[in-house]
């Protein structure tokens, strides 16, 4: 997989964080215009939180972890339509990989997932209770 160029926003503008970004900047003349696509990367902590929730739901339902993961993606906006030969449209789970979803997209998806879990998969469990359980499972300290 190709490594992404990472930049940090500072008072001076965007500064390279990794070698590939520094190398790329070194090839651009001072004053030259370049096109950048701004994507805020997700953290691995959010990835752990998500799979802690998947496991929590699987442990408290009749679904397997794989089924929970697929259900979340299908019901929470992370799916793609596939047109079959007979014209029928079938929705398939899409990827939630770091390359496919930046931080902002992830926040929208996460909000939908928590709502779906608390209303459909584990009805009666509040978002706050889910967050507390996830922190315990994933070993994440509460927000200060």
XYZ file of N, CA and C in Angstrom:
432
model
N 0.836 -1.172 0.000
C 0.000 0.000 0.000
C 0.883 1.238 0.000
N 0.527 2.195 -0.804
C 1.280 3.431 -0.895
C 1.100 4.244 0.382
N 2.211 4.739 0.909
C 2.158 5.532 2.134
C 1.596 6.912 1.825
N 0.767 7.420 2.707
C 0.159 8.737 2.532
C 1.110 9.827 3.003
N 1.048 10.966 2.330
C 1.784 12.138 2.789
C 0.981 12.761 3.922
N 1.649 13.018 5.034
C 0.971 13.614 6.178
C 1.545 14.990 6.463
N 0.636 15.944 6.701
C 1.015 17.316 7.008
C 0.314 17.745 8.290
N 0.927 18.671 9.002
C 0.334 19.221 10.219
C 0.085 20.706 9.992
N -1.079 21.166 10.404
C -1.422 22.585 10.288
C -0.746 23.328 11.426
N 0.027 24.354 11.090
C 0.700 25.188 12.085
C 0.393 26.645 11.768
N 0.920 27.560 12.565
C 0.729 28.985 12.286
C 1.386 29.393 10.970
N 2.386 28.648 10.535
C 3.090 28.949 9.282
C 2.436 28.286 8.074
N 1.397 27.503 8.290
C 0.746 26.785 7.183
C 0.796 25.293 7.433
N 0.926 24.529 6.366
C 1.016 23.074 6.491
C 2.478 22.658 6.441
N 2.881 21.840 7.402
C 4.258 21.365 7.453
C 4.273 19.848 7.346
N 5.250 19.297 6.603
C 5.306 17.840 6.433
C 5.604 17.133 7.747
N 4.959 15.978 7.921
C 5.138 15.194 9.138
C 5.994 13.961 8.872
N 5.873 13.386 7.673
C 6.625 12.157 7.388
C 7.575 12.380 6.207
N 8.462 11.414 5.990
C 9.494 11.542 4.950
C 8.907 11.706 3.559
N 7.855 10.972 3.254
C 7.276 11.066 1.913
C 6.724 12.469 1.659
N 6.183 13.099 2.677
C 5.676 14.471 2.543
C 6.832 15.454 2.388
N 7.905 15.247 3.165
C 9.077 16.126 3.049
C 9.705 16.008 1.663
N 9.808 14.778 1.157
C 10.378 14.570 -0.181
C 9.530 15.262 -1.244
N 8.229 15.132 -1.139
C 7.329 15.753 -2.119
C 7.451 17.270 -2.070
N 7.513 17.840 -0.873
C 7.641 19.299 -0.756
C 8.963 19.781 -1.319
N 10.008 18.960 -1.179
C 11.311 19.337 -1.707
C 11.333 19.449 -3.222
N 10.379 18.829 -3.891
C 10.298 18.864 -5.357
C 9.460 20.028 -5.878
N 8.856 20.803 -4.967
C 7.999 21.923 -5.366
C 8.761 23.227 -5.150
N 8.806 24.058 -6.197
C 9.503 25.339 -6.100
C 8.759 26.276 -5.150
N 9.523 27.120 -4.456
C 8.937 28.129 -3.576
C 8.023 29.023 -4.417
N 6.827 29.267 -3.929
C 5.862 30.110 -4.630
C 4.977 29.362 -5.607
N 5.283 28.091 -5.863
C 4.465 27.303 -6.796
C 3.145 26.917 -6.128
N 2.099 26.874 -6.930
C 0.793 26.436 -6.444
C 0.670 24.932 -6.628
N 0.109 24.282 -5.645
C -0.156 22.848 -5.727
C -1.582 22.604 -5.248
N -2.148 21.493 -5.679
C -3.495 21.125 -5.245
C -3.368 20.076 -4.151
N -4.036 20.308 -3.047
C -4.042 19.362 -1.941
C -5.475 18.929 -1.667
N -5.635 17.705 -1.257
C -6.937 17.223 -0.808
C -6.826 17.030 0.697
N -7.601 17.802 1.442
C -7.534 17.749 2.898
C -8.396 16.601 3.416
N -7.759 15.677 4.103
C -8.460 14.574 4.765
C -7.837 14.423 6.137
N -8.677 14.450 7.140
C -8.173 14.282 8.499
C -8.202 12.799 8.832
N -7.026 12.199 9.049
C -6.989 10.755 9.299
C -7.639 10.389 10.624
N -8.220 9.198 10.641
C -8.798 8.651 11.868
C -7.679 8.138 12.751
N -8.006 7.983 13.996
C -7.024 7.415 14.920
C -7.305 5.935 15.119
N -6.287 5.204 15.493
C -6.431 3.780 15.768
C -7.325 3.566 16.983
N -7.386 4.552 17.879
C -8.260 4.437 19.054
C -9.723 4.322 18.624
N -10.112 5.064 17.592
C -11.498 4.973 17.106
C -11.760 3.612 16.484
N -10.771 3.061 15.841
C -10.892 1.718 15.269
C -11.121 0.696 16.389
N -10.351 0.821 17.467
C -10.524 -0.073 18.620
C -11.901 0.094 19.249
N -12.370 1.332 19.345
C -13.703 1.598 19.907
C -14.775 0.907 19.078
N -14.656 1.013 17.771
C -15.657 0.421 16.886
C -15.734 -1.091 17.098
N -14.592 -1.757 17.087
C -14.612 -3.211 17.223
C -14.925 -3.652 18.652
N -14.679 -2.783 19.625
C -15.157 -3.074 20.983
C -16.682 -3.077 20.987
N -17.285 -2.133 20.265
C -18.747 -2.087 20.169
C -19.285 -3.292 19.403
N -18.627 -3.662 18.311
C -19.036 -4.853 17.549
C -19.039 -6.072 18.466
N -17.983 -6.253 19.231
C -17.892 -7.394 20.152
C -18.933 -7.316 21.260
N -19.172 -6.119 21.769
C -20.178 -5.932 22.813
C -21.556 -6.366 22.318
N -21.916 -5.947 21.104
C -23.215 -6.320 20.537
C -23.274 -7.828 20.308
N -22.220 -8.399 19.750
C -22.208 -9.847 19.493
C -22.339 -10.637 20.795
N -21.677 -10.169 21.838
C -21.738 -10.857 23.133
C -23.119 -10.776 23.779
N -23.908 -9.789 23.364
C -25.215 -9.568 23.980
C -26.372 -9.750 23.007
N -26.138 -10.517 21.950
C -27.188 -10.783 20.963
C -26.950 -12.166 20.356
N -27.788 -12.519 19.419
C -27.634 -13.816 18.745
C -26.755 -13.713 17.501
N -26.217 -12.524 17.228
C -25.385 -12.306 16.051
C -23.919 -12.622 16.324
N -23.199 -13.006 15.266
C -21.746 -13.146 15.353
C -21.120 -11.770 15.169
N -19.831 -11.645 15.464
C -19.160 -10.356 15.265
C -19.188 -9.951 13.797
N -19.018 -10.907 12.898
C -19.058 -10.594 11.467
C -20.442 -10.090 11.061
N -21.485 -10.730 11.564
C -22.844 -10.288 11.246
C -23.110 -8.886 11.788
N -22.659 -8.622 12.998
C -22.842 -7.289 13.585
C -22.133 -6.246 12.730
N -20.900 -6.527 12.359
C -20.107 -5.607 11.541
C -20.821 -5.324 10.214
N -21.311 -6.358 9.541
C -22.035 -6.182 8.280
C -23.334 -5.419 8.484
N -24.087 -5.757 9.522
C -25.338 -5.050 9.797
C -25.096 -3.565 10.024
N -24.083 -3.250 10.805
C -23.771 -1.844 11.073
C -23.470 -1.105 9.775
N -22.656 -1.710 8.928
C -22.310 -1.048 7.672
C -23.528 -0.894 6.768
N -24.342 -1.936 6.667
C -25.522 -1.881 5.801
C -26.553 -0.875 6.291
N -26.770 -0.810 7.579
C -27.835 0.027 8.137
C -27.402 1.456 8.444
N -26.109 1.700 8.433
C -25.622 3.012 8.870
C -24.928 3.809 7.766
N -25.185 3.445 6.523
C -24.708 4.262 5.415
C -23.365 3.898 4.839
N -22.853 2.732 5.154
C -21.572 2.312 4.591
C -21.801 1.081 3.721
N -22.531 1.300 2.636
C -22.848 0.198 1.727
C -22.916 0.729 0.302
N -22.788 -0.184 -0.649
C -22.819 0.196 -2.060
C -23.865 -0.648 -2.789
N -24.528 -0.046 -3.780
C -25.505 -0.813 -4.553
C -24.808 -1.644 -5.623
N -25.259 -2.878 -5.772
C -24.743 -3.761 -6.820
C -25.935 -4.202 -7.653
N -25.870 -3.923 -8.953
C -26.962 -4.304 -9.845
C -26.716 -5.718 -10.358
N -27.670 -6.586 -10.071
C -27.550 -7.969 -10.514
C -28.005 -8.087 -11.966
N -27.743 -9.239 -12.576
C -28.061 -9.439 -13.994
C -29.545 -9.259 -14.288
N -30.401 -9.613 -13.328
C -31.843 -9.482 -13.545
C -32.353 -8.072 -13.255
N -31.447 -7.150 -12.924
C -31.820 -5.767 -12.667
C -32.056 -5.439 -11.202
N -32.106 -6.453 -10.378
C -32.311 -6.246 -8.946
C -31.096 -5.543 -8.340
N -31.365 -4.582 -7.478
C -30.288 -3.893 -6.763
C -30.126 -4.546 -5.395
N -28.914 -4.967 -5.099
C -28.582 -5.541 -3.797
C -27.559 -4.630 -3.139
N -27.767 -4.343 -1.875
C -26.823 -3.498 -1.147
C -25.792 -4.376 -0.457
N -24.525 -4.038 -0.658
C -23.411 -4.795 -0.092
C -22.635 -3.893 0.876
N -22.121 -4.460 1.968
C -21.308 -3.655 2.885
C -20.076 -3.113 2.166
N -19.742 -1.869 2.441
C -18.550 -1.244 1.881
C -17.450 -1.258 2.947
N -16.321 -0.715 2.612
C -15.166 -0.720 3.508
C -15.209 0.463 4.478
N -14.746 0.224 5.698
C -14.562 1.314 6.662
C -13.069 1.552 6.900
N -12.247 1.137 5.947
C -10.794 1.252 6.111
C -10.375 2.717 6.259
N -9.203 2.915 6.816
C -8.672 4.256 7.020
C -8.567 5.018 5.703
N -8.235 4.317 4.615
C -8.102 4.967 3.311
C -9.441 5.391 2.731
N -10.509 4.750 3.136
C -11.829 5.018 2.565
C -12.644 6.043 3.344
N -12.318 6.228 4.619
C -13.108 7.102 5.478
C -12.193 7.986 6.310
N -12.293 9.293 6.122
C -11.481 10.179 6.955
C -12.201 10.421 8.285
N -11.619 11.254 9.113
C -12.157 11.495 10.456
C -13.581 12.054 10.424
N -13.839 13.002 9.545
C -15.168 13.610 9.480
C -16.225 12.598 9.034
N -15.903 11.806 8.017
C -16.831 10.763 7.561
C -17.044 9.725 8.661
N -15.954 9.412 9.365
C -16.049 8.435 10.447
C -16.977 8.926 11.550
N -16.896 10.206 11.910
C -17.746 10.749 12.977
C -19.225 10.604 12.627
N -19.572 10.862 11.370
C -20.962 10.702 10.925
C -21.366 9.235 11.032
N -20.508 8.350 10.537
C -20.795 6.915 10.587
C -20.928 6.449 12.034
N -20.002 6.853 12.897
C -20.021 6.437 14.298
C -21.330 6.856 14.974
N -21.756 8.076 14.730
C -23.002 8.562 15.320
C -24.182 7.693 14.893
N -24.215 7.342 13.619
C -25.283 6.470 13.113
C -25.215 5.084 13.750
N -24.006 4.560 13.905
C -23.819 3.231 14.495
C -24.329 3.209 15.934
N -23.934 4.187 16.727
C -24.363 4.230 18.128
C -25.880 4.331 18.209
N -26.478 5.159 17.360
C -27.936 5.282 17.337
C -28.586 3.956 16.945
N -28.061 3.307 15.924
C -28.599 2.023 15.458
C -28.495 0.955 16.545
N -27.358 0.885 17.193
C -27.171 -0.120 18.245
C -28.154 0.127 19.390
N -28.278 1.384 19.816
C -29.125 1.666 20.980
C -30.615 1.581 20.674
N -31.000 1.644 19.402
C -32.428 1.547 19.069
C -32.825 0.200 18.487
N -31.911 -0.480 17.795
C -32.276 -1.712 17.096
C -31.583 -2.973 17.618
N -30.286 -2.900 17.806
C -29.550 -4.112 18.180
C -29.580 -4.388 19.680
N -29.467 -3.333 20.470
C -29.544 -3.465 21.930
C -30.526 -2.415 22.457
N -31.797 -2.545 22.092
C -32.772 -1.520 22.495
C -32.828 -1.375 24.015
N -32.931 -0.137 24.435
C -32.975 0.132 25.869
C -31.627 0.505 26.451
N -30.562 0.250 25.722
C -29.225 0.640 26.172
C -28.945 2.031 25.614
N -28.616 2.966 26.479
C -28.388 4.341 26.037
C -26.999 4.504 25.421
N -26.843 5.585 24.680
C -25.540 5.897 24.083
C -24.484 6.057 25.173
N -24.861 6.664 26.299
C -23.917 6.857 27.405
C -23.469 5.511 27.982
N -24.414 4.583 28.124
C -24.062 3.252 28.629
C -23.144 2.525 27.650
N -23.419 2.675 26.361
C -22.548 2.067 25.348
C -21.140 2.628 25.456
N -21.036 3.952 25.555
C -19.720 4.592 25.650
C -18.953 4.087 26.869
N -19.627 3.962 27.991
C -18.977 3.488 29.214
C -18.463 2.055 29.033
N -19.285 1.200 28.459
C -18.880 -0.192 28.223
C -17.715 -0.275 27.242
N -17.774 0.528 26.191
C -16.706 0.536 25.184
C -15.389 0.955 25.828
N -15.433 2.003 26.652
C -14.208 2.446 27.338
C -13.633 1.322 28.190
N -14.505 0.619 28.897
C -14.035 -0.484 29.745
C -13.422 -1.602 28.911
N -14.098 -1.982 27.832
C -13.625 -3.079 26.978
C -12.313 -2.718 26.288
N -12.267 -1.507 25.715
C -11.104 -1.100 24.924
C -9.989 -0.504 25.779
N -10.247 -0.324 27.070
C -9.226 0.248 27.941
C -8.941 1.697 27.634
N -9.999 2.445 27.321
C -9.859 3.858 26.967
C -10.283 4.700 28.165
N -9.470 5.679 28.508
C -9.805 6.565 29.624
C -10.956 7.477 29.222
N -11.834 7.829 30.173
C -12.924 8.755 29.857
C -12.379 10.117 29.474
N -13.142 10.833 28.647
C -12.732 12.176 28.232
C -12.706 13.095 29.447
N -11.698 13.960 29.490
C -11.554 14.874 30.639
C -12.473 16.055 30.516
